[in-house]
Amino acid sequence: MQTAGTLNITKTNCGAPIRDKSQVYSDTAAAFSILAAVFIVQRFAYKIYQKLAICLDDWFALLTMIIAVPGAIINAHYVPANGLGRDIWTLTPQQITTFLKLFYFQEIIYVIEVSVLKLSFLFFYRRIFPGTTIRWLVWGTIACNTLVGAVFTLVCIFQCRPIQYFWEQWDQEHRGQCLNINAIGWSSAAISIALDVWMLALPLWQIRTLRLDWKKKIGVGLMFGTGAFITIVSILRLRSLLAFRSDSMNPTWEFFEVGLWSAVEICIGIVCACLPSLRLLLVHAFPKQFGTSARRDTARYIHMYDAGSRLGSRPRQKHADDTDALHAQTFKGVGDRDAFKLVVTRHLGGLDPDANK
């Protein structure tokens, strides 16, 4: 970045061809942001319509979307307008400075989004896994993820001294120092991917204990395995990060893939976090296609694992009515393995948990 001013003059005078992928970036970011918003709306609309309790995993998914809104606006309008996807020598000095400011703020927002999104998945696991061991593992992962998110957020904020040197250094007219931005990006991405893999392993480890035939196990596995899409996108982002250098003489062009995969990753993560609720919505809309026992299974799920409460009312007391007593009898004497089996089949909304007893 230090020689960007000289390069600007040289390339312009030499008549270098003008390249522009900014529209691709803004269109892609906008499309995925809208998709994520639609999934969040259906998640909450379904719960409100069914009068289900809104739990921590729901709130963290919503919080991720709220944090993503400023980033989506920046991605759709301000980043492309200030040079992302274009060669740096086609930009004005003010555009270069503005681009680097946006780069800085987007980096911080991204780290926070990733951490909060993971919390949505982890609190979902915490809610549906009854085993003591798995719950301690989930709590440990929550603590680790929160710590990693906090550390990298602070590192990103204070990576340069003074902070504004991050977007002022390119013209070589200001003094300061920065940490290695590549090392920050690579280590953050690598740790995030490692956490993703671990979070995929947690539910799959539980699925192996289910007393279901292999077809139903695959169905359950696919529901949790959707998180693999996030990991794949994270790996693609890391690959683009490895190709990007902090001393690049053309950062506005070379950062294109990193910015694109970062925007897509968050949106795909929100979609994956909302897929279980989409499954329940489809079960209610098309019970014949998704299982004849859908409504009965969902009702049991509501009573046993949505805090036993209705939206806007106090939590129900144990055995408050005949229905609750029936559900309590159903679970009386049931071990963790069978309890998990019941919970998971409720989320899939159409598998019969007693079919293979």
mmCIF file of C-alpha atoms in Angstrom:
data_model
loop_
_atom_site.group_PDB
_atom_site.id
_atom_site.type_symbol
_atom_site.label_atom_id
_atom_site.label_comp_id
_atom_site.label_asym_id
_atom_site.label_seq_id
_atom_site.Cartn_x
_atom_site.Cartn_y
_atom_site.Cartn_z
ATOM 1 C CA MET A 1 0.000 0.000 0.000
ATOM 2 C CA GLN A 2 2.924 2.332 0.620
ATOM 3 C CA THR A 3 3.548 2.950 -3.082
ATOM 4 C CA ALA A 4 -0.091 3.288 -4.114
ATOM 5 C CA GLY A 5 0.199 7.022 -4.809
ATOM 6 C CA THR A 6 3.119 6.560 -7.200
ATOM 7 C CA LEU A 7 1.428 3.589 -8.849
ATOM 8 C CA ASN A 8 -1.714 5.648 -9.384
ATOM 9 C CA ILE A 9 0.182 8.220 -11.459
ATOM 10 C CA THR A 10 2.303 5.657 -13.350
ATOM 11 C CA LYS A 11 -0.546 3.361 -14.400
ATOM 12 C CA THR A 12 -2.786 6.250 -15.424
ATOM 13 C CA ASN A 13 -0.081 7.783 -17.602
ATOM 14 C CA CYS A 14 0.730 4.404 -19.188
ATOM 15 C CA GLY A 15 -2.884 3.860 -20.261
ATOM 16 C CA ALA A 16 -3.434 0.622 -18.292
ATOM 17 C CA PRO A 17 -6.803 -1.065 -19.086
ATOM 18 C CA ILE A 18 -9.692 -0.260 -16.753
ATOM 19 C CA ARG A 19 -11.116 -3.269 -14.884
ATOM 20 C CA ASP A 20 -14.280 -3.108 -12.812
ATOM 21 C CA LYS A 21 -15.984 -5.914 -10.830
ATOM 22 C CA SER A 22 -17.669 -3.618 -8.340
ATOM 23 C CA GLN A 23 -21.175 -4.315 -9.648
ATOM 24 C CA VAL A 24 -20.693 -8.061 -9.228
ATOM 25 C CA TYR A 25 -19.716 -7.482 -5.616
ATOM 26 C CA SER A 26 -22.628 -5.188 -4.763
ATOM 27 C CA ASP A 27 -25.204 -7.419 -6.492
ATOM 28 C CA THR A 28 -23.916 -10.606 -4.839
ATOM 29 C CA ALA A 29 -23.702 -9.034 -1.384
ATOM 30 C CA ALA A 30 -27.205 -7.571 -1.716
ATOM 31 C CA ALA A 31 -28.725 -10.857 -2.926
ATOM 32 C CA PHE A 32 -27.257 -12.922 -0.084
ATOM 33 C CA SER A 33 -28.181 -10.273 2.490
ATOM 34 C CA ILE A 34 -31.809 -10.333 1.338
ATOM 35 C CA LEU A 35 -31.809 -14.146 1.451
ATOM 36 C CA ALA A 36 -30.501 -14.114 5.027
ATOM 37 C CA ALA A 37 -33.114 -11.541 6.045
ATOM 38 C CA VAL A 38 -35.913 -13.672 4.560
ATOM 39 C CA PHE A 39 -34.791 -16.693 6.587
ATOM 40 C CA ILE A 40 -34.637 -14.646 9.789
ATOM 41 C CA VAL A 41 -38.148 -13.310 9.150
ATOM 42 C CA GLN A 42 -39.559 -16.807 8.547
ATOM 43 C CA ARG A 43 -37.852 -18.095 11.699
ATOM 44 C CA PHE A 44 -39.464 -15.482 13.933
ATOM 45 C CA ALA A 45 -42.758 -15.398 12.027
ATOM 46 C CA TYR A 46 -43.157 -19.147 12.491
ATOM 47 C CA LYS A 47 -42.398 -18.972 16.208
ATOM 48 C CA ILE A 48 -44.723 -16.033 16.778
ATOM 49 C CA TYR A 49 -47.502 -17.653 14.722
ATOM 50 C CA GLN A 50 -47.151 -20.925 16.632
ATOM 51 C CA LYS A 51 -46.788 -19.012 19.928
ATOM 52 C CA LEU A 52 -43.481 -20.704 20.659
ATOM 53 C CA ALA A 53 -40.941 -19.408 23.131
ATOM 54 C CA ILE A 54 -38.176 -17.376 21.509
ATOM 55 C CA CYS A 55 -34.921 -18.772 22.871
ATOM 56 C CA LEU A 56 -31.312 -17.627 23.073
ATOM 57 C CA ASP A 57 -30.363 -19.264 19.777
ATOM 58 C CA ASP A 58 -33.126 -17.266 18.070
ATOM 59 C CA TRP A 59 -31.954 -14.017 19.631
ATOM 60 C CA PHE A 60 -28.342 -14.593 18.639
ATOM 61 C CA ALA A 61 -29.410 -15.341 15.056
ATOM 62 C CA LEU A 62 -31.375 -12.081 15.039
ATOM 63 C CA LEU A 63 -28.445 -10.215 16.601
ATOM 64 C CA THR A 64 -26.173 -11.510 13.844
ATOM 65 C CA MET A 65 -28.590 -10.149 11.246
ATOM 66 C CA ILE A 66 -28.812 -6.786 13.030
ATOM 67 C CA ILE A 67 -25.021 -6.491 13.150
ATOM 68 C CA ALA A 68 -24.900 -7.507 9.481
ATOM 69 C CA VAL A 69 -27.230 -4.700 8.364
ATOM 70 C CA PRO A 70 -24.595 -1.907 8.451
ATOM 71 C CA GLY A 71 -22.163 -4.234 6.690
ATOM 72 C CA ALA A 72 -24.757 -5.059 4.040
ATOM 73 C CA ILE A 73 -25.385 -1.364 3.370
ATOM 74 C CA ILE A 74 -21.652 -0.685 3.161
ATOM 75 C CA ASN A 75 -21.178 -3.685 0.867
ATOM 76 C CA ALA A 76 -24.008 -2.720 -1.447
ATOM 77 C CA HIS A 77 -23.231 0.975 -1.814
ATOM 78 C CA TYR A 78 -20.105 2.416 -0.230
ATOM 79 C CA VAL A 79 -17.411 -0.231 -0.748
ATOM 80 C CA PRO A 80 -17.970 -0.627 -4.529
ATOM 81 C CA ALA A 81 -18.304 3.148 -4.947
ATOM 82 C CA ASN A 82 -14.914 3.615 -3.321
ATOM 83 C CA GLY A 83 -12.966 1.135 -5.359
ATOM 84 C CA LEU A 84 -13.460 -2.510 -4.398
ATOM 85 C CA GLY A 85 -13.206 -4.566 -7.575
ATOM 86 C CA ARG A 86 -11.329 -1.808 -9.411
ATOM 87 C CA ASP A 87 -7.641 -1.052 -9.891
ATOM 88 C CA ILE A 88 -6.267 1.424 -7.400
ATOM 89 C CA TRP A 89 -4.772 3.673 -10.075
ATOM 90 C CA THR A 90 -8.280 4.486 -11.338
ATOM 91 C CA LEU A 91 -9.269 5.975 -7.961
ATOM 92 C CA THR A 92 -8.872 9.388 -6.421
ATOM 93 C CA PRO A 93 -6.803 9.773 -3.225
ATOM 94 C CA GLN A 94 -10.018 10.389 -1.280
ATOM 95 C CA GLN A 95 -11.533 7.149 -2.607
ATOM 96 C CA ILE A 96 -8.455 5.176 -1.554
ATOM 97 C CA THR A 97 -8.580 6.598 1.961
ATOM 98 C CA THR A 98 -12.331 5.956 2.227
ATOM 99 C CA PHE A 99 -11.893 2.400 0.948
ATOM 100 C CA LEU A 100 -9.302 1.659 3.642
ATOM 101 C CA LYS A 101 -11.583 3.142 6.319
ATOM 102 C CA LEU A 102 -14.395 0.853 5.170
ATOM 103 C CA PHE A 103 -11.952 -2.067 5.037
ATOM 104 C CA TYR A 104 -11.035 -1.377 8.674
ATOM 105 C CA PHE A 105 -14.616 -1.179 9.950
ATOM 106 C CA GLN A 106 -15.755 -4.194 7.925
ATOM 107 C CA GLU A 107 -12.922 -6.243 9.412
ATOM 108 C CA ILE A 108 -14.154 -5.496 12.938
ATOM 109 C CA ILE A 109 -17.808 -6.116 12.056
ATOM 110 C CA TYR A 110 -16.920 -9.443 10.417
ATOM 111 C CA VAL A 111 -15.115 -10.776 13.508
ATOM 112 C CA ILE A 112 -18.075 -9.862 15.739
ATOM 113 C CA GLU A 113 -20.598 -11.378 13.306
ATOM 114 C CA VAL A 114 -18.752 -14.697 13.127
ATOM 115 C CA SER A 115 -18.570 -14.984 16.906
ATOM 116 C CA VAL A 116 -22.240 -14.107 17.466
ATOM 117 C CA LEU A 117 -23.379 -16.454 14.685
ATOM 118 C CA LYS A 118 -21.529 -19.356 16.291
ATOM 119 C CA LEU A 119 -23.319 -18.587 19.560
ATOM 120 C CA SER A 120 -26.660 -19.105 17.788
ATOM 121 C CA PHE A 121 -25.646 -22.625 16.780
ATOM 122 C CA LEU A 122 -24.135 -23.408 20.176
ATOM 123 C CA PHE A 123 -27.190 -22.308 22.172
ATOM 124 C CA PHE A 124 -29.335 -24.379 19.800
ATOM 125 C CA TYR A 125 -27.178 -27.395 20.709
ATOM 126 C CA ARG A 126 -27.421 -26.455 24.370
ATOM 127 C CA ARG A 127 -31.203 -26.444 24.141
ATOM 128 C CA ILE A 128 -31.705 -29.807 22.462
ATOM 129 C CA PHE A 129 -28.911 -31.984 23.855
ATOM 130 C CA PRO A 130 -29.911 -33.457 27.253
ATOM 131 C CA GLY A 131 -26.663 -35.253 28.126
ATOM 132 C CA THR A 132 -24.464 -33.821 30.885
ATOM 133 C CA THR A 133 -21.213 -34.408 28.996
ATOM 134 C CA ILE A 134 -22.369 -32.820 25.752
ATOM 135 C CA ARG A 135 -23.764 -29.827 27.606
ATOM 136 C CA TRP A 136 -20.451 -29.199 29.330
ATOM 137 C CA LEU A 137 -18.709 -29.497 25.973
ATOM 138 C CA VAL A 138 -21.119 -26.967 24.487
ATOM 139 C CA TRP A 139 -20.598 -24.563 27.386
ATOM 140 C CA GLY A 140 -16.843 -24.914 26.974
ATOM 141 C CA THR A 141 -17.159 -24.166 23.270
ATOM 142 C CA ILE A 142 -19.321 -21.123 24.020
ATOM 143 C CA ALA A 143 -16.638 -19.805 26.382
ATOM 144 C CA CYS A 144 -13.854 -20.482 23.864
ATOM 145 C CA ASN A 145 -15.763 -18.840 21.008
ATOM 146 C CA THR A 146 -16.582 -15.774 23.112
ATOM 147 C CA LEU A 147 -12.958 -15.399 24.191
ATOM 148 C CA VAL A 148 -11.656 -15.768 20.623
ATOM 149 C CA GLY A 149 -14.194 -13.244 19.342
ATOM 150 C CA ALA A 150 -13.326 -10.703 22.041
ATOM 151 C CA VAL A 151 -9.561 -11.070 21.530
ATOM 152 C CA PHE A 152 -9.666 -10.702 17.748
ATOM 153 C CA THR A 153 -12.108 -7.795 17.954
ATOM 154 C CA LEU A 154 -9.668 -5.903 20.193
ATOM 155 C CA VAL A 155 -6.724 -6.879 17.982
ATOM 156 C CA CYS A 156 -8.541 -5.582 14.896
ATOM 157 C CA ILE A 157 -9.491 -2.316 16.599
ATOM 158 C CA PHE A 158 -5.992 -1.583 17.894
ATOM 159 C CA GLN A 159 -3.890 -3.158 15.133
ATOM 160 C CA CYS A 160 -2.419 0.239 14.222
ATOM 161 C CA ARG A 161 -0.985 3.049 16.344
ATOM 162 C CA PRO A 162 -2.513 5.531 15.950
ATOM 163 C CA ILE A 163 -5.708 3.798 14.788
ATOM 164 C CA GLN A 164 -6.155 6.132 11.805
ATOM 165 C CA TYR A 165 -2.752 5.111 10.484
ATOM 166 C CA PHE A 166 -4.527 2.052 9.039
ATOM 167 C CA TRP A 167 -6.148 4.191 6.328
ATOM 168 C CA GLU A 168 -3.548 6.960 6.208
ATOM 169 C CA GLN A 169 -0.383 4.925 5.642
ATOM 170 C CA TRP A 170 -0.873 4.406 1.926
ATOM 171 C CA ASP A 171 0.273 7.913 0.936
ATOM 172 C CA GLN A 172 3.534 7.716 2.960
ATOM 173 C CA GLU A 173 2.818 11.136 4.437
ATOM 174 C CA HIS A 174 1.858 9.912 7.911
ATOM 175 C CA ARG A 175 3.779 8.161 10.665
ATOM 176 C CA GLY A 176 2.725 5.118 12.682
ATOM 177 C CA GLN A 177 2.983 1.354 12.871
ATOM 178 C CA CYS A 178 0.662 -1.612 12.396
ATOM 179 C CA LEU A 179 0.571 -5.274 13.267
ATOM 180 C CA ASN A 180 0.817 -7.752 10.410
ATOM 181 C CA ILE A 181 -2.681 -7.719 8.916
ATOM 182 C CA ASN A 182 -2.026 -11.018 7.137
ATOM 183 C CA ALA A 183 -1.135 -12.764 10.390
ATOM 184 C CA ILE A 184 -4.315 -11.422 12.010
ATOM 185 C CA GLY A 185 -6.517 -12.526 9.112
ATOM 186 C CA TRP A 186 -4.925 -15.952 8.704
ATOM 187 C CA SER A 187 -4.966 -16.825 12.408
ATOM 188 C CA SER A 188 -8.549 -15.594 12.847
ATOM 189 C CA ALA A 189 -9.761 -17.604 9.840
ATOM 190 C CA ALA A 190 -7.867 -20.748 10.883
ATOM 191 C CA ILE A 191 -9.251 -20.683 14.436
ATOM 192 C CA SER A 192 -12.760 -20.014 13.112
ATOM 193 C CA ILE A 193 -12.551 -23.010 10.769
ATOM 194 C CA ALA A 194 -11.252 -25.206 13.600
ATOM 195 C CA LEU A 195 -14.237 -24.158 15.736
ATOM 196 C CA ASP A 196 -16.592 -24.871 12.819
ATOM 197 C CA VAL A 197 -15.221 -28.401 12.457
ATOM 198 C CA TRP A 198 -15.529 -28.980 16.206
ATOM 199 C CA MET A 199 -19.109 -27.674 16.170
ATOM 200 C CA LEU A 200 -19.945 -30.077 13.340
ATOM 201 C CA ALA A 201 -18.458 -32.959 15.295
ATOM 202 C CA LEU A 202 -20.530 -32.295 18.430
ATOM 203 C CA PRO A 203 -23.990 -33.180 17.022
ATOM 204 C CA LEU A 204 -22.646 -35.901 14.722
ATOM 205 C CA TRP A 205 -21.040 -37.545 17.747
ATOM 206 C CA GLN A 206 -24.476 -37.611 19.397
ATOM 207 C CA ILE A 207 -26.222 -38.955 16.300
ATOM 208 C CA ARG A 208 -24.176 -42.163 16.365
ATOM 209 C CA THR A 209 -25.993 -43.143 19.598
ATOM 210 C CA LEU A 210 -29.483 -42.868 18.085
ATOM 211 C CA ARG A 211 -31.459 -46.080 17.747
ATOM 212 C CA LEU A 212 -32.606 -45.255 14.235
ATOM 213 C CA ASP A 213 -32.062 -47.025 10.951
ATOM 214 C CA TRP A 214 -29.288 -45.669 8.739
ATOM 215 C CA LYS A 215 -31.664 -43.705 6.487
ATOM 216 C CA LYS A 216 -33.082 -41.737 9.402
ATOM 217 C CA LYS A 217 -29.610 -41.215 10.829
ATOM 218 C CA ILE A 218 -28.596 -39.703 7.498
ATOM 219 C CA GLY A 219 -31.649 -37.428 7.657
ATOM 220 C CA VAL A 220 -30.718 -36.227 11.128
ATOM 221 C CA GLY A 221 -27.077 -35.877 10.095
ATOM 222 C CA LEU A 222 -27.992 -33.766 7.084
ATOM 223 C CA MET A 223 -29.928 -31.361 9.284
ATOM 224 C CA PHE A 224 -26.870 -30.718 11.427
ATOM 225 C CA GLY A 225 -24.470 -31.124 8.509
ATOM 226 C CA THR A 226 -25.754 -27.995 6.818
ATOM 227 C CA GLY A 227 -23.171 -26.208 8.934
ATOM 228 C CA ALA A 228 -20.560 -27.721 6.628
ATOM 229 C CA PHE A 229 -21.559 -25.118 4.035
ATOM 230 C CA ILE A 230 -20.260 -22.402 6.364
ATOM 231 C CA THR A 231 -16.983 -24.274 6.789
ATOM 232 C CA ILE A 232 -16.582 -24.631 3.022
ATOM 233 C CA VAL A 233 -17.146 -20.911 2.489
ATOM 234 C CA SER A 234 -14.729 -20.148 5.347
ATOM 235 C CA ILE A 235 -12.067 -22.268 3.655
ATOM 236 C CA LEU A 236 -12.630 -20.445 0.362
ATOM 237 C CA ARG A 237 -12.279 -17.162 2.217
ATOM 238 C CA LEU A 238 -9.040 -18.334 3.846
ATOM 239 C CA ARG A 239 -7.692 -19.316 0.440
ATOM 240 C CA SER A 240 -8.360 -15.795 -0.837
ATOM 241 C CA LEU A 241 -6.778 -14.357 2.323
ATOM 242 C CA LEU A 242 -3.617 -16.350 1.684
ATOM 243 C CA ALA A 243 -3.413 -14.798 -1.783
ATOM 244 C CA PHE A 244 -3.885 -11.263 -0.443
ATOM 245 C CA ARG A 245 -0.863 -9.389 0.927
ATOM 246 C CA SER A 246 -0.888 -6.402 3.260
ATOM 247 C CA ASP A 247 1.842 -4.781 1.147
ATOM 248 C CA SER A 248 -0.209 -5.160 -2.033
ATOM 249 C CA MET A 249 0.168 -2.305 -4.503
ATOM 250 C CA ASN A 250 -3.385 -2.900 -5.757
ATOM 251 C CA PRO A 251 -5.478 -3.735 -2.662
ATOM 252 C CA THR A 252 -8.801 -2.536 -4.059
ATOM 253 C CA TRP A 253 -8.574 -5.145 -6.828
ATOM 254 C CA GLU A 254 -6.883 -7.956 -4.920
ATOM 255 C CA PHE A 255 -9.165 -7.741 -1.878
ATOM 256 C CA PHE A 256 -12.230 -8.431 -4.032
ATOM 257 C CA GLU A 257 -12.470 -12.179 -3.307
ATOM 258 C CA VAL A 258 -11.793 -11.760 0.407
ATOM 259 C CA GLY A 259 -14.565 -9.174 0.692
ATOM 260 C CA LEU A 260 -16.975 -11.245 -1.377
ATOM 261 C CA TRP A 261 -16.453 -14.491 0.565
ATOM 262 C CA SER A 262 -16.681 -12.620 3.874
ATOM 263 C CA ALA A 263 -20.100 -11.226 2.941
ATOM 264 C CA VAL A 264 -21.337 -14.574 1.618
ATOM 265 C CA GLU A 265 -20.066 -16.511 4.651
ATOM 266 C CA ILE A 266 -22.127 -14.547 7.160
ATOM 267 C CA CYS A 267 -25.302 -14.774 5.075
ATOM 268 C CA ILE A 268 -24.906 -18.512 4.460
ATOM 269 C CA GLY A 269 -24.361 -18.968 8.194
ATOM 270 C CA ILE A 270 -27.619 -17.179 9.013
ATOM 271 C CA VAL A 271 -29.485 -19.310 6.471
ATOM 272 C CA CYS A 272 -28.051 -22.538 7.926
ATOM 273 C CA ALA A 273 -28.948 -21.434 11.459
ATOM 274 C CA CYS A 274 -32.575 -20.983 10.351
ATOM 275 C CA LEU A 275 -32.976 -24.274 8.461
ATOM 276 C CA PRO A 276 -34.443 -26.279 11.403
ATOM 277 C CA SER A 277 -37.259 -23.740 11.762
ATOM 278 C CA LEU A 278 -37.809 -23.836 7.998
ATOM 279 C CA ARG A 279 -38.194 -27.608 8.255
ATOM 280 C CA LEU A 280 -40.935 -27.210 10.865
ATOM 281 C CA LEU A 281 -42.643 -24.575 8.716
ATOM 282 C CA LEU A 282 -42.643 -26.935 5.726
ATOM 283 C CA VAL A 283 -43.975 -29.753 7.900
ATOM 284 C CA HIS A 284 -46.957 -27.648 8.903
ATOM 285 C CA ALA A 285 -47.529 -26.393 5.373
ATOM 286 C CA PHE A 286 -47.120 -29.797 3.684
ATOM 287 C CA PRO A 287 -47.724 -32.508 6.324
ATOM 288 C CA LYS A 288 -48.311 -35.277 3.771
ATOM 289 C CA GLN A 289 -45.005 -34.660 2.042
ATOM 290 C CA PHE A 290 -42.965 -34.270 5.239
ATOM 291 C CA GLY A 291 -44.586 -36.791 7.548
ATOM 292 C CA THR A 292 -48.057 -37.664 8.871
ATOM 293 C CA SER A 293 -47.056 -37.275 12.508
ATOM 294 C CA ALA A 294 -45.758 -33.762 12.013
ATOM 295 C CA ARG A 295 -48.261 -31.860 14.126
ATOM 296 C CA ARG A 296 -48.146 -34.367 16.968
ATOM 297 C CA ASP A 297 -44.343 -34.352 16.992
ATOM 298 C CA THR A 298 -44.127 -30.593 16.848
ATOM 299 C CA ALA A 299 -46.619 -30.272 19.707
ATOM 300 C CA ARG A 300 -44.475 -32.524 21.885
ATOM 301 C CA TYR A 301 -41.396 -30.540 20.946
ATOM 302 C CA ILE A 302 -43.151 -27.313 21.925
ATOM 303 C CA HIS A 303 -44.076 -28.641 25.365
ATOM 304 C CA MET A 304 -40.809 -30.356 26.207
ATOM 305 C CA TYR A 305 -38.108 -28.228 24.612
ATOM 306 C CA ASP A 306 -39.448 -24.730 24.045
ATOM 307 C CA ALA A 307 -39.410 -23.911 27.758
ATOM 308 C CA GLY A 308 -43.010 -25.099 28.229
ATOM 309 C CA SER A 309 -44.279 -21.583 27.735
ATOM 310 C CA ARG A 310 -46.304 -19.582 25.279
ATOM 311 C CA LEU A 311 -45.267 -16.216 23.933
ATOM 312 C CA GLY A 312 -46.210 -13.499 26.397
ATOM 313 C CA SER A 313 -47.208 -15.888 29.204
ATOM 314 C CA ARG A 314 -45.537 -17.274 32.281
ATOM 315 C CA PRO A 315 -43.768 -20.664 32.090
ATOM 316 C CA ARG A 316 -46.084 -23.550 32.747
ATOM 317 C CA GLN A 317 -45.824 -25.517 35.964
ATOM 318 C CA LYS A 318 -44.897 -29.141 35.832
ATOM 319 C CA HIS A 319 -48.012 -31.268 35.186
ATOM 320 C CA ALA A 320 -50.071 -28.092 34.745
ATOM 321 C CA ASP A 321 -52.614 -30.012 32.667
ATOM 322 C CA ASP A 322 -53.269 -33.471 31.272
ATOM 323 C CA THR A 323 -51.172 -32.796 28.191
ATOM 324 C CA ASP A 324 -48.121 -31.827 30.218
ATOM 325 C CA ALA A 325 -48.643 -34.846 32.474
ATOM 326 C CA LEU A 326 -48.755 -37.085 29.412
ATOM 327 C CA HIS A 327 -45.508 -35.638 28.095
ATOM 328 C CA ALA A 328 -43.882 -36.039 31.510
ATOM 329 C CA GLN A 329 -44.930 -39.694 31.585
ATOM 330 C CA THR A 330 -43.531 -40.154 28.098
ATOM 331 C CA PHE A 331 -40.116 -38.992 29.308
ATOM 332 C CA LYS A 332 -40.261 -40.680 32.726
ATOM 333 C CA GLY A 333 -37.335 -43.056 33.022
ATOM 334 C CA VAL A 334 -36.005 -42.195 29.584
ATOM 335 C CA GLY A 335 -32.217 -41.959 29.401
ATOM 336 C CA ASP A 336 -30.212 -39.245 27.696
ATOM 337 C CA ARG A 337 -29.827 -41.252 24.503
ATOM 338 C CA ASP A 338 -33.570 -41.783 24.040
ATOM 339 C CA ALA A 339 -34.345 -38.235 25.113
ATOM 340 C CA PHE A 340 -31.980 -36.887 22.473
ATOM 341 C CA LYS A 341 -33.628 -39.175 19.943
ATOM 342 C CA LEU A 342 -37.030 -37.659 20.746
ATOM 343 C CA VAL A 343 -35.757 -34.105 20.609
ATOM 344 C CA VAL A 344 -34.010 -34.490 17.271
ATOM 345 C CA THR A 345 -36.965 -36.193 15.634
ATOM 346 C CA ARG A 346 -39.212 -33.351 16.752
ATOM 347 C CA HIS A 347 -36.911 -30.891 15.006
ATOM 348 C CA LEU A 348 -37.028 -32.947 11.821
ATOM 349 C CA GLY A 349 -40.801 -32.992 12.104
ATOM 350 C CA GLY A 350 -41.842 -36.235 10.532
ATOM 351 C CA LEU A 351 -39.586 -39.011 11.733
ATOM 352 C CA ASP A 352 -41.203 -41.433 14.102
ATOM 353 C CA PRO A 353 -38.886 -41.772 17.092
ATOM 354 C CA ASP A 354 -40.462 -45.039 18.169
ATOM 355 C CA ALA A 355 -40.138 -46.769 14.841
ATOM 356 C CA ASN A 356 -36.990 -48.627 15.673
ATOM 357 C CA LYS A 357 -37.462 -49.532 19.297
#
